Amino acid sequence: MQPETLVTTLGRDPEQHHGVVNPPVYHASTILFPTLAALEQSEKSDGVSSLVYARSGTPATRNFEQMIATLDGADHAIVTASGQSAIVVALLANLSAGDHLLITDNVYGSVRKLCAEELVRLGIEISYFDPVTQDIAACLRPNTKVVYVESPGSLTFEVQDIPLIAKVAHTHGAIVIADNTWATPLFMRAGEKGADITIHSCTKYISGHSDLVMGVITYPKQYHDVLRQTFRNLGVCPGADELYLAARGLRTMPTRLKQHQETGILLANWLKARPEVTKILHPAFASCPGHDIWKRDFTGATGLFSVVLKPYAKEKLANMLDNMQLFGMGFSWGGYESLMLPFKPPRSVTRWDKDAIYLRIHAGLEHPDDLIADLAAGFERLNSL
Ligand SMILES: *Cc1c(COP(=O)(O)O)cnc(C)c1O
């Protein structure tokens, strides 16, 4: 079945619930055992095949995990309290003291912090590879256990060659963990391109309404025991309402993504023609590093991209950003609303213009004409004073 049909049919069983279309929400902690034998049996359970305690999951958890695993073409999924905790589980399950972790330099900032402030302290070696040249062979060490990709990076949008990176990593005995939050399972299945473990922040397009924080890990069955163990020990389960809202958001994701894609490309084309803009960092545009890989491996583009502007004085930029009517300034993305965020690109191995202005744009579901009018007025303010 096609994704549109999958998201509307998966995870439902009205006959079990008095004909009600949606499955129930389970607000739970304790789960009661009817007999001593059942209690003793539960001690052998992994908390997945039978219900033990709500931190290990409720029927709603299993339901959502099954929906995402199916959409992502994976055997299993684990849903977590946030995208960040999905990343923590995936990394800690596969790394020990003395191991080396090789990460793309365009990685999500909170992952960079996790590495510098926590993983290094645990004796894990970290280094970064350039997502433009992607010469990971030159960066592998004898103790490299995990190569971590984020394709495209969610600030600077370099698209990475996951099939090639996976081939090199696997030959070396390392696994590949992919953050696929930008593309979602609809526009690229990282597991099918060679990644061993995929993570998604459900906070973004999966839930789609800027009203929750949640994450998910998808993986083939050989990683089940190790990932489940670390997940259980870290205790990073999502709340019942988050699960419900994320499942509800997922039902409309294909429809929303079509519009995010269309508006994103329209805005990027309009911006490209502006004299203030020097570069479009959007995977569907030839100016974006890895554009050819995007064409080969992805089936669409979502609504998040960046633009590079000529240098402008801080007051001029503030005059533009402080007075936008529709583009909100804030972290996160993937909701129904448009956003605009100035940022400084990472600087460990990639070279960037330190005077240029980098703006990340999330194309929301407002009418594109209104968004363009807001941008045009914003540029007018940038050029005034
Ligand atoms: C937001 C984000 C995360 C972290 O997800 P949270 O749900 O906010 O913890 C990870 N990776 C990418 C690319 C993100 O945009």
mmCIF file of C-alpha atoms and ligand atoms in Angstrom:
data_model
loop_
_atom_site.group_PDB
_atom_site.id
_atom_site.type_symbol
_atom_site.label_atom_id
_atom_site.label_comp_id
_atom_site.label_asym_id
_atom_site.label_seq_id
_atom_site.Cartn_x
_atom_site.Cartn_y
_atom_site.Cartn_z
ATOM 1 C CA MET A 1 0.000 0.000 0.000
ATOM 2 C CA GLN A 2 1.006 3.618 -0.586
ATOM 3 C CA PRO A 3 2.012 5.820 2.385
ATOM 4 C CA GLU A 4 -1.254 7.823 2.223
ATOM 5 C CA THR A 5 -3.210 4.594 2.701
ATOM 6 C CA LEU A 6 -0.827 3.201 5.307
ATOM 7 C CA VAL A 7 -1.065 6.233 7.603
ATOM 8 C CA THR A 8 -4.856 6.191 7.508
ATOM 9 C CA THR A 9 -5.206 2.440 8.154
ATOM 10 C CA LEU A 10 -2.275 1.388 10.369
ATOM 11 C CA GLY A 11 -2.706 1.046 14.126
ATOM 12 C CA ARG A 12 -6.503 0.856 14.127
ATOM 13 C CA ASP A 13 -8.839 -1.899 15.286
ATOM 14 C CA PRO A 14 -12.358 -0.436 15.678
ATOM 15 C CA GLU A 15 -13.926 -3.853 16.292
ATOM 16 C CA GLN A 16 -11.896 -4.139 19.480
ATOM 17 C CA HIS A 17 -13.051 -0.705 20.650
ATOM 18 C CA HIS A 18 -16.847 -0.601 20.230
ATOM 19 C CA GLY A 19 -16.463 0.664 16.662
ATOM 20 C CA VAL A 20 -14.578 3.788 17.729
ATOM 21 C CA VAL A 21 -12.330 4.849 14.851
ATOM 22 C CA ASN A 22 -9.228 5.682 16.910
ATOM 23 C CA PRO A 23 -7.541 3.348 19.429
ATOM 24 C CA PRO A 24 -7.783 4.349 23.107
ATOM 25 C CA VAL A 25 -5.251 6.414 25.084
ATOM 26 C CA TYR A 26 -3.700 4.531 28.008
ATOM 27 C CA HIS A 27 -2.878 6.775 30.955
ATOM 28 C CA ALA A 28 -0.945 4.215 32.951
ATOM 29 C CA SER A 29 1.852 3.356 35.339
ATOM 30 C CA THR A 30 0.937 0.118 37.176
ATOM 31 C CA ILE A 31 -0.224 -2.826 35.117
ATOM 32 C CA LEU A 32 -1.893 -5.503 37.302
ATOM 33 C CA PHE A 33 -1.099 -9.229 37.130
ATOM 34 C CA PRO A 34 -3.988 -11.610 37.766
ATOM 35 C CA THR A 35 -1.847 -14.402 39.264
ATOM 36 C CA LEU A 36 1.534 -15.087 40.856
ATOM 37 C CA ALA A 37 2.391 -17.190 37.808
ATOM 38 C CA ALA A 38 1.722 -14.219 35.512
ATOM 39 C CA LEU A 39 3.835 -11.949 37.737
ATOM 40 C CA GLU A 40 6.742 -14.415 37.665
ATOM 41 C CA GLN A 41 6.394 -14.789 33.903
ATOM 42 C CA SER A 42 6.643 -11.004 33.513
ATOM 43 C CA GLU A 43 10.080 -10.990 35.118
ATOM 44 C CA LYS A 44 11.370 -12.895 32.081
ATOM 45 C CA SER A 45 9.647 -10.535 29.653
ATOM 46 C CA ASP A 46 11.422 -7.817 27.671
ATOM 47 C CA GLY A 47 8.389 -5.594 28.252
ATOM 48 C CA VAL A 48 7.508 -5.803 24.579
ATOM 49 C CA SER A 49 5.889 -9.203 24.091
ATOM 50 C CA SER A 50 3.840 -8.774 27.269
ATOM 51 C CA LEU A 51 2.895 -5.694 29.275
ATOM 52 C CA VAL A 52 4.820 -5.267 32.522
ATOM 53 C CA TYR A 53 4.947 -1.624 33.536
ATOM 54 C CA ALA A 54 3.954 1.456 31.537
ATOM 55 C CA ARG A 55 7.541 2.729 31.240
ATOM 56 C CA SER A 56 8.210 -0.270 28.982
ATOM 57 C CA GLY A 57 5.109 0.545 26.961
ATOM 58 C CA THR A 58 1.327 0.258 26.764
ATOM 59 C CA PRO A 59 -0.799 -1.016 23.861
ATOM 60 C CA ALA A 60 -0.683 2.569 22.501
ATOM 61 C CA THR A 61 3.135 2.470 22.521
ATOM 62 C CA ARG A 62 3.232 -0.832 20.636
ATOM 63 C CA ASN A 63 0.678 0.511 18.194
ATOM 64 C CA PHE A 64 2.690 3.645 17.358
ATOM 65 C CA GLU A 65 5.940 1.668 17.112
ATOM 66 C CA GLN A 66 4.314 -0.713 14.668
ATOM 67 C CA MET A 67 2.996 2.167 12.545
ATOM 68 C CA ILE A 68 6.403 3.837 12.254
ATOM 69 C CA ALA A 69 8.303 0.582 11.707
ATOM 70 C CA THR A 70 5.949 -0.316 8.843
ATOM 71 C CA LEU A 71 6.233 3.146 7.259
ATOM 72 C CA ASP A 72 10.030 3.049 7.566
ATOM 73 C CA GLY A 73 10.286 -0.489 6.161
ATOM 74 C CA ALA A 74 11.917 -1.648 9.426
ATOM 75 C CA ASP A 75 11.378 -4.744 11.594
ATOM 76 C CA HIS A 76 10.947 -2.803 14.837
ATOM 77 C CA ALA A 77 10.718 0.636 16.424
ATOM 78 C CA ILE A 78 11.239 2.060 19.897
ATOM 79 C CA VAL A 79 9.456 5.271 20.757
ATOM 80 C CA THR A 80 11.275 7.618 23.158
ATOM 81 C CA ALA A 81 10.671 10.792 25.168
ATOM 82 C CA SER A 82 12.381 13.001 22.549
ATOM 83 C CA GLY A 83 14.405 12.818 19.357
ATOM 84 C CA GLN A 84 17.462 13.611 21.468
ATOM 85 C CA SER A 85 16.810 10.623 23.758
ATOM 86 C CA ALA A 86 16.352 8.372 20.708
ATOM 87 C CA ILE A 87 19.871 9.449 19.678
ATOM 88 C CA VAL A 88 21.243 8.872 23.204
ATOM 89 C CA VAL A 89 19.765 5.337 23.281
ATOM 90 C CA ALA A 90 21.074 4.474 19.805
ATOM 91 C CA LEU A 91 24.596 5.740 20.621
ATOM 92 C CA LEU A 92 24.944 4.325 24.155
ATOM 93 C CA ALA A 93 23.633 0.927 23.026
ATOM 94 C CA ASN A 94 26.459 0.684 20.500
ATOM 95 C CA LEU A 95 29.450 2.463 22.100
ATOM 96 C CA SER A 96 31.730 1.687 25.066
ATOM 97 C CA ALA A 97 34.787 3.366 26.588
ATOM 98 C CA GLY A 98 37.660 3.265 24.086
ATOM 99 C CA ASP A 99 35.401 3.226 21.018
ATOM 100 C CA HIS A 100 35.513 5.917 18.352
ATOM 101 C CA LEU A 101 32.398 7.680 17.035
ATOM 102 C CA LEU A 102 32.688 9.446 13.652
ATOM 103 C CA ILE A 103 30.054 12.117 13.079
ATOM 104 C CA THR A 104 29.076 14.351 10.209
ATOM 105 C CA ASP A 105 30.124 17.947 10.874
ATOM 106 C CA ASN A 106 26.661 19.301 9.957
ATOM 107 C CA VAL A 107 25.073 17.393 12.836
ATOM 108 C CA TYR A 108 22.226 18.781 14.965
ATOM 109 C CA GLY A 109 23.775 21.038 17.627
ATOM 110 C CA SER A 110 22.421 19.120 20.617
ATOM 111 C CA VAL A 111 24.205 15.982 19.393
ATOM 112 C CA ARG A 112 27.480 17.900 19.226
ATOM 113 C CA LYS A 113 26.912 18.975 22.838
ATOM 114 C CA LEU A 114 25.976 15.440 23.900
ATOM 115 C CA CYS A 115 29.298 14.256 22.485
ATOM 116 C CA ALA A 116 31.456 17.023 23.977
ATOM 117 C CA GLU A 117 29.817 17.109 27.407
ATOM 118 C CA GLU A 118 28.769 13.489 28.055
ATOM 119 C CA LEU A 119 30.230 10.893 25.681
ATOM 120 C CA VAL A 120 33.822 12.165 25.900
ATOM 121 C CA ARG A 121 33.528 11.951 29.703
ATOM 122 C CA LEU A 122 32.576 8.251 29.326
ATOM 123 C CA GLY A 123 35.802 7.563 27.406
ATOM 124 C CA ILE A 124 34.325 7.608 23.895
ATOM 125 C CA GLU A 125 36.505 9.228 21.198
ATOM 126 C CA ILE A 126 34.693 11.624 18.879
ATOM 127 C CA SER A 127 35.698 13.181 15.572
ATOM 128 C CA TYR A 128 33.838 14.867 12.712
ATOM 129 C CA PHE A 129 33.921 14.293 8.961
ATOM 130 C CA ASP A 130 33.280 16.921 6.308
ATOM 131 C CA PRO A 131 29.771 16.356 4.877
ATOM 132 C CA VAL A 132 30.824 17.938 1.555
ATOM 133 C CA THR A 133 33.866 15.780 0.706
ATOM 134 C CA GLN A 134 32.487 12.841 2.750
ATOM 135 C CA ASP A 135 35.866 11.116 2.723
ATOM 136 C CA ILE A 136 35.044 8.911 5.672
ATOM 137 C CA ALA A 137 37.706 6.314 4.811
ATOM 138 C CA ALA A 138 40.358 8.889 5.773
ATOM 139 C CA CYS A 139 38.609 9.506 9.109
ATOM 140 C CA LEU A 140 38.050 5.929 10.261
ATOM 141 C CA ARG A 141 40.218 4.672 13.119
ATOM 142 C CA PRO A 142 40.905 1.073 14.171
ATOM 143 C CA ASN A 143 38.403 1.558 17.020
ATOM 144 C CA THR A 144 35.614 3.269 14.992
ATOM 145 C CA LYS A 145 32.358 1.541 15.962
ATOM 146 C CA VAL A 146 29.722 3.981 14.758
ATOM 147 C CA VAL A 147 29.477 6.408 11.825
ATOM 148 C CA TYR A 148 26.684 8.934 12.383
ATOM 149 C CA VAL A 149 25.034 10.751 9.496
ATOM 150 C CA GLU A 150 22.375 13.439 9.280
ATOM 151 C CA SER A 151 21.325 13.737 5.658
ATOM 152 C CA PRO A 152 20.636 16.459 4.865
ATOM 153 C CA GLY A 153 21.963 18.342 7.907
ATOM 154 C CA SER A 154 19.148 20.361 9.419
ATOM 155 C CA LEU A 155 21.002 23.719 9.276
ATOM 156 C CA THR A 156 23.333 23.590 6.283
ATOM 157 C CA PHE A 157 21.639 20.802 4.259
ATOM 158 C CA GLU A 158 24.581 18.848 2.830
ATOM 159 C CA VAL A 159 23.159 15.570 1.527
ATOM 160 C CA GLN A 160 25.328 12.559 2.347
ATOM 161 C CA ASP A 161 25.863 9.415 0.305
ATOM 162 C CA ILE A 162 24.454 6.896 2.794
ATOM 163 C CA PRO A 163 24.913 3.846 0.491
ATOM 164 C CA LEU A 164 28.615 4.647 0.000
ATOM 165 C CA ILE A 165 29.229 5.624 3.634
ATOM 166 C CA ALA A 166 27.524 2.397 4.785
ATOM 167 C CA LYS A 167 29.664 0.323 2.425
ATOM 168 C CA VAL A 168 32.911 1.841 3.722
ATOM 169 C CA ALA A 169 31.789 1.685 7.360
ATOM 170 C CA HIS A 170 30.633 -1.931 7.110
ATOM 171 C CA THR A 171 33.879 -3.041 5.473
ATOM 172 C CA HIS A 172 35.603 -1.496 8.467
ATOM 173 C CA GLY A 173 33.304 -3.268 10.948
ATOM 174 C CA ALA A 174 31.446 -0.097 11.986
ATOM 175 C CA ILE A 175 27.697 0.497 11.893
ATOM 176 C CA VAL A 176 25.834 3.528 10.529
ATOM 177 C CA ILE A 177 23.258 5.453 12.556
ATOM 178 C CA ALA A 178 21.197 7.933 10.529
ATOM 179 C CA ASP A 179 19.159 10.896 11.740
ATOM 180 C CA ASN A 180 16.393 10.986 9.131
ATOM 181 C CA THR A 181 14.211 13.651 10.726
ATOM 182 C CA TRP A 182 14.262 15.961 7.683
ATOM 183 C CA ALA A 183 13.090 13.441 5.059
ATOM 184 C CA THR A 184 10.739 11.372 7.279
ATOM 185 C CA PRO A 185 10.068 7.740 6.246
ATOM 186 C CA LEU A 186 8.016 9.120 3.326
ATOM 187 C CA PHE A 187 10.823 10.794 1.377
ATOM 188 C CA MET A 188 13.707 8.442 2.225
ATOM 189 C CA ARG A 189 14.052 5.188 4.117
ATOM 190 C CA ALA A 190 17.578 5.325 5.536
ATOM 191 C CA GLY A 191 17.511 1.604 6.412
ATOM 192 C CA GLU A 192 16.933 0.709 2.768
ATOM 193 C CA LYS A 193 19.890 2.906 1.761
ATOM 194 C CA GLY A 194 22.257 1.035 4.089
ATOM 195 C CA ALA A 195 21.903 2.661 7.534
ATOM 196 C CA ASP A 196 21.757 0.102 10.345
ATOM 197 C CA ILE A 197 19.721 2.172 12.795
ATOM 198 C CA THR A 198 17.502 5.177 11.981
ATOM 199 C CA ILE A 199 16.248 7.842 14.327
ATOM 200 C CA HIS A 200 13.485 10.401 13.775
ATOM 201 C CA SER A 201 12.436 13.299 15.968
ATOM 202 C CA CYS A 202 8.625 12.900 16.051
ATOM 203 C CA THR A 203 8.555 16.477 17.341
ATOM 204 C CA LYS A 204 8.879 17.672 13.743
ATOM 205 C CA TYR A 205 6.817 16.458 10.747
ATOM 206 C CA ILE A 206 5.547 13.209 12.261
ATOM 207 C CA SER A 207 3.467 14.993 14.910
ATOM 208 C CA GLY A 208 3.354 18.162 12.791
ATOM 209 C CA HIS A 209 1.616 20.598 15.129
ATOM 210 C CA SER A 210 4.346 22.048 17.382
ATOM 211 C CA ASP A 211 2.584 20.647 20.445
ATOM 212 C CA LEU A 212 4.811 17.817 21.679
ATOM 213 C CA VAL A 213 8.334 16.409 21.980
ATOM 214 C CA MET A 214 8.937 12.740 21.106
ATOM 215 C CA GLY A 215 11.361 10.504 19.190
ATOM 216 C CA VAL A 216 11.602 7.087 17.583
ATOM 217 C CA ILE A 217 14.305 4.569 16.608
ATOM 218 C CA THR A 218 13.694 2.097 13.753
ATOM 219 C CA TYR A 219 15.913 -0.936 13.168
ATOM 220 C CA PRO A 220 16.198 -4.508 11.895
ATOM 221 C CA LYS A 221 15.723 -7.352 14.374
ATOM 222 C CA GLN A 222 19.396 -8.007 15.160
ATOM 223 C CA TYR A 223 19.505 -4.732 17.134
ATOM 224 C CA HIS A 224 16.358 -5.441 19.119
ATOM 225 C CA ASP A 225 17.922 -6.784 22.318
ATOM 226 C CA VAL A 226 20.714 -4.247 22.626
ATOM 227 C CA LEU A 227 18.493 -1.221 21.862
ATOM 228 C CA ARG A 228 15.651 -2.432 24.113
ATOM 229 C CA GLN A 229 18.073 -2.996 26.983
ATOM 230 C CA THR A 230 19.541 0.509 26.810
ATOM 231 C CA PHE A 231 16.098 2.061 26.332
ATOM 232 C CA ARG A 232 14.800 0.193 29.404
ATOM 233 C CA ASN A 233 17.778 1.180 31.538
ATOM 234 C CA LEU A 234 17.616 4.863 30.583
ATOM 235 C CA GLY A 235 13.862 5.055 31.221
ATOM 236 C CA VAL A 236 13.199 7.590 28.461
ATOM 237 C CA CYS A 237 9.603 6.686 27.643
ATOM 238 C CA PRO A 238 7.094 9.111 26.095
ATOM 239 C CA GLY A 239 3.900 10.243 27.834
ATOM 240 C CA ALA A 240 0.465 8.886 26.932
ATOM 241 C CA ASP A 241 -0.820 12.151 25.440
ATOM 242 C CA GLU A 242 2.317 12.624 23.346
ATOM 243 C CA LEU A 243 1.804 9.146 21.873
ATOM 244 C CA TYR A 244 -1.809 9.922 21.077
ATOM 245 C CA LEU A 245 -1.048 13.290 19.469
ATOM 246 C CA ALA A 246 1.875 11.935 17.448
ATOM 247 C CA ALA A 247 -0.272 9.082 16.093
ATOM 248 C CA ARG A 248 -2.960 11.624 15.235
ATOM 249 C CA GLY A 249 -0.432 13.862 13.459
ATOM 250 C CA LEU A 250 0.990 10.958 11.500
ATOM 251 C CA ARG A 251 -2.405 10.335 9.851
ATOM 252 C CA THR A 252 -2.095 13.564 7.854
ATOM 253 C CA MET A 253 1.665 13.620 7.296
ATOM 254 C CA PRO A 254 1.648 12.752 3.554
ATOM 255 C CA THR A 255 -0.932 15.487 2.861
ATOM 256 C CA ARG A 256 0.958 18.056 4.937
ATOM 257 C CA LEU A 257 4.324 17.166 3.401
ATOM 258 C CA LYS A 258 3.026 17.761 -0.129
ATOM 259 C CA GLN A 259 2.197 21.347 0.814
ATOM 260 C CA HIS A 260 5.402 21.910 2.835
ATOM 261 C CA GLN A 261 7.371 20.707 -0.190
ATOM 262 C CA GLU A 262 5.498 22.854 -2.689
ATOM 263 C CA THR A 263 5.660 26.021 -0.584
ATOM 264 C CA GLY A 264 9.315 25.382 0.355
ATOM 265 C CA ILE A 265 10.383 25.138 -3.285
ATOM 266 C CA LEU A 266 8.280 28.150 -4.227
ATOM 267 C CA LEU A 267 9.821 30.287 -1.463
ATOM 268 C CA ALA A 268 13.337 29.072 -2.291
ATOM 269 C CA ASN A 269 12.833 30.013 -5.956
ATOM 270 C CA TRP A 270 11.554 33.452 -4.985
ATOM 271 C CA LEU A 271 14.484 33.950 -2.589
ATOM 272 C CA LYS A 272 16.995 32.812 -5.210
ATOM 273 C CA ALA A 273 16.021 35.787 -7.393
ATOM 274 C CA ARG A 274 16.529 38.332 -4.572
ATOM 275 C CA PRO A 275 19.669 40.509 -4.708
ATOM 276 C CA GLU A 276 20.183 40.084 -0.920
ATOM 277 C CA VAL A 277 20.530 36.289 -1.277
ATOM 278 C CA THR A 278 23.857 34.752 -2.336
ATOM 279 C CA LYS A 279 23.047 31.047 -1.993
ATOM 280 C CA ILE A 280 20.148 28.632 -1.533
ATOM 281 C CA LEU A 281 20.875 25.611 0.658
ATOM 282 C CA HIS A 282 17.918 23.430 -0.302
ATOM 283 C CA PRO A 283 18.519 19.794 -1.347
ATOM 284 C CA ALA A 284 16.233 20.192 -4.394
ATOM 285 C CA PHE A 285 18.468 23.021 -5.724
ATOM 286 C CA ALA A 286 21.711 22.449 -7.623
ATOM 287 C CA SER A 287 23.556 24.931 -5.347
ATOM 288 C CA CYS A 288 23.136 22.557 -2.373
ATOM 289 C CA PRO A 289 26.064 20.183 -1.731
ATOM 290 C CA GLY A 290 24.863 16.643 -2.415
ATOM 291 C CA HIS A 291 21.965 17.724 -4.678
ATOM 292 C CA ASP A 292 22.706 14.782 -7.042
ATOM 293 C CA ILE A 293 22.563 12.353 -4.123
ATOM 294 C CA TRP A 294 19.221 13.861 -3.115
ATOM 295 C CA LYS A 295 17.926 13.274 -6.660
ATOM 296 C CA ARG A 296 19.092 9.668 -6.567
ATOM 297 C CA ASP A 297 18.062 8.645 -3.031
ATOM 298 C CA PHE A 298 15.084 10.798 -1.994
ATOM 299 C CA THR A 299 11.528 10.933 -3.305
ATOM 300 C CA GLY A 300 10.794 14.455 -2.107
ATOM 301 C CA ALA A 301 11.882 17.510 -0.156
ATOM 302 C CA THR A 302 10.256 18.774 3.015
ATOM 303 C CA GLY A 303 9.782 22.448 3.903
ATOM 304 C CA LEU A 304 13.032 23.180 5.750
ATOM 305 C CA PHE A 305 15.979 24.867 4.014
ATOM 306 C CA SER A 306 18.459 27.698 4.471
ATOM 307 C CA VAL A 307 19.534 30.789 2.585
ATOM 308 C CA VAL A 308 22.799 32.702 2.745
ATOM 309 C CA LEU A 309 22.521 36.498 2.675
ATOM 310 C CA LYS A 310 25.148 39.137 2.028
ATOM 311 C CA PRO A 311 26.577 40.696 5.206
ATOM 312 C CA TYR A 312 24.229 43.204 6.878
ATOM 313 C CA ALA A 313 24.557 45.152 10.125
ATOM 314 C CA LYS A 314 22.983 43.460 13.154
ATOM 315 C CA GLU A 315 20.399 46.292 13.598
ATOM 316 C CA LYS A 316 19.218 45.834 10.019
ATOM 317 C CA LEU A 317 18.836 42.099 10.477
ATOM 318 C CA ALA A 318 17.005 42.672 13.764
ATOM 319 C CA ASN A 319 14.685 45.164 12.045
ATOM 320 C CA MET A 320 13.835 42.475 9.506
ATOM 321 C CA LEU A 321 13.390 39.567 11.924
ATOM 322 C CA ASP A 322 11.719 41.361 14.836
ATOM 323 C CA ASN A 323 8.890 42.577 12.636
ATOM 324 C CA MET A 324 7.992 39.506 10.581
ATOM 325 C CA GLN A 325 4.221 38.930 10.665
ATOM 326 C CA LEU A 326 4.035 35.237 9.737
ATOM 327 C CA PHE A 327 7.549 33.830 10.163
ATOM 328 C CA GLY A 328 8.097 33.129 13.854
ATOM 329 C CA MET A 329 11.630 33.047 15.253
ATOM 330 C CA GLY A 330 12.273 29.869 17.230
ATOM 331 C CA PHE A 331 13.901 26.456 17.344
ATOM 332 C CA SER A 332 12.314 23.266 16.079
ATOM 333 C CA TRP A 333 10.324 23.007 12.819
ATOM 334 C CA GLY A 334 7.922 20.634 11.078
ATOM 335 C CA GLY A 335 4.771 22.222 12.513
ATOM 336 C CA TYR A 336 2.043 23.909 10.465
ATOM 337 C CA GLU A 337 3.572 27.364 10.977
ATOM 338 C CA SER A 338 6.402 29.135 9.171
ATOM 339 C CA LEU A 339 9.652 29.890 10.976
ATOM 340 C CA MET A 340 12.856 31.799 10.343
ATOM 341 C CA LEU A 341 16.045 31.347 12.359
ATOM 342 C CA PRO A 342 19.455 33.025 11.981
ATOM 343 C CA PHE A 343 22.302 30.630 12.781
ATOM 344 C CA LYS A 344 26.081 30.220 12.790
ATOM 345 C CA PRO A 345 27.245 27.160 10.793
ATOM 346 C CA PRO A 346 29.452 24.607 12.587
ATOM 347 C CA ARG A 347 33.153 25.234 12.142
ATOM 348 C CA SER A 348 35.159 22.123 13.027
ATOM 349 C CA VAL A 349 36.063 20.943 9.529
ATOM 350 C CA THR A 350 33.815 22.878 7.146
ATOM 351 C CA ARG A 351 34.717 26.372 5.967
ATOM 352 C CA TRP A 352 32.032 29.050 6.024
ATOM 353 C CA ASP A 353 31.875 32.757 5.294
ATOM 354 C CA LYS A 354 32.045 34.339 8.737
ATOM 355 C CA ASP A 355 30.498 37.646 7.626
ATOM 356 C CA ALA A 356 27.517 36.204 5.755
ATOM 357 C CA ILE A 357 24.096 35.878 7.321
ATOM 358 C CA TYR A 358 22.644 32.381 7.466
ATOM 359 C CA LEU A 359 18.881 32.056 7.782
ATOM 360 C CA ARG A 360 17.004 28.805 8.167
ATOM 361 C CA ILE A 361 13.455 28.856 6.867
ATOM 362 C CA HIS A 362 10.594 26.516 7.592
ATOM 363 C CA ALA A 363 7.836 26.797 5.006
ATOM 364 C CA GLY A 364 4.578 26.291 6.875
ATOM 365 C CA LEU A 365 1.035 25.754 5.656
ATOM 366 C CA GLU A 366 0.038 29.416 5.280
ATOM 367 C CA HIS A 367 -0.798 30.606 1.753
ATOM 368 C CA PRO A 368 2.491 31.120 -0.169
ATOM 369 C CA ASP A 369 1.387 34.583 -1.381
ATOM 370 C CA ASP A 370 1.086 35.782 2.218
ATOM 371 C CA LEU A 371 4.477 34.305 3.079
ATOM 372 C CA ILE A 372 6.104 36.024 0.100
ATOM 373 C CA ALA A 373 4.513 39.353 1.034
ATOM 374 C CA ASP A 374 5.938 38.942 4.558
ATOM 375 C CA LEU A 375 9.399 38.143 3.149
ATOM 376 C CA ALA A 376 9.284 41.068 0.716
ATOM 377 C CA ALA A 377 8.416 43.483 3.544
ATOM 378 C CA GLY A 378 11.195 41.923 5.614
ATOM 379 C CA PHE A 379 13.785 42.592 2.882
ATOM 380 C CA GLU A 380 12.539 46.140 2.627
ATOM 381 C CA ARG A 381 13.313 46.596 6.343
ATOM 382 C CA LEU A 382 16.701 44.891 5.906
ATOM 383 C CA ASN A 383 17.610 47.459 3.247
ATOM 384 C CA SER A 384 16.245 50.496 5.099
ATOM 385 C CA LEU A 385 17.600 52.477 8.116
HETATM 386 C C1 LIG B 1 14.859 18.438 16.586
HETATM 387 C C2 LIG B 1 15.877 17.499 16.083
HETATM 388 C C3 LIG B 1 16.390 16.470 16.883
HETATM 389 C C4 LIG B 1 16.027 16.341 18.327
HETATM 390 O O1 LIG B 1 14.681 16.063 18.498
HETATM 391 P P1 LIG B 1 13.873 16.503 19.819
HETATM 392 O O2 LIG B 1 12.584 15.798 19.620
HETATM 393 O O3 LIG B 1 13.789 17.987 19.809
HETATM 394 O O4 LIG B 1 14.648 15.993 20.994
HETATM 395 C C5 LIG B 1 17.301 15.608 16.321
HETATM 396 N N1 LIG B 1 17.702 15.742 15.051
HETATM 397 C C6 LIG B 1 17.223 16.697 14.242
HETATM 398 C C7 LIG B 1 17.693 16.771 12.839
HETATM 399 C C8 LIG B 1 16.313 17.613 14.742
HETATM 400 O O5 LIG B 1 15.870 18.592 13.957
#
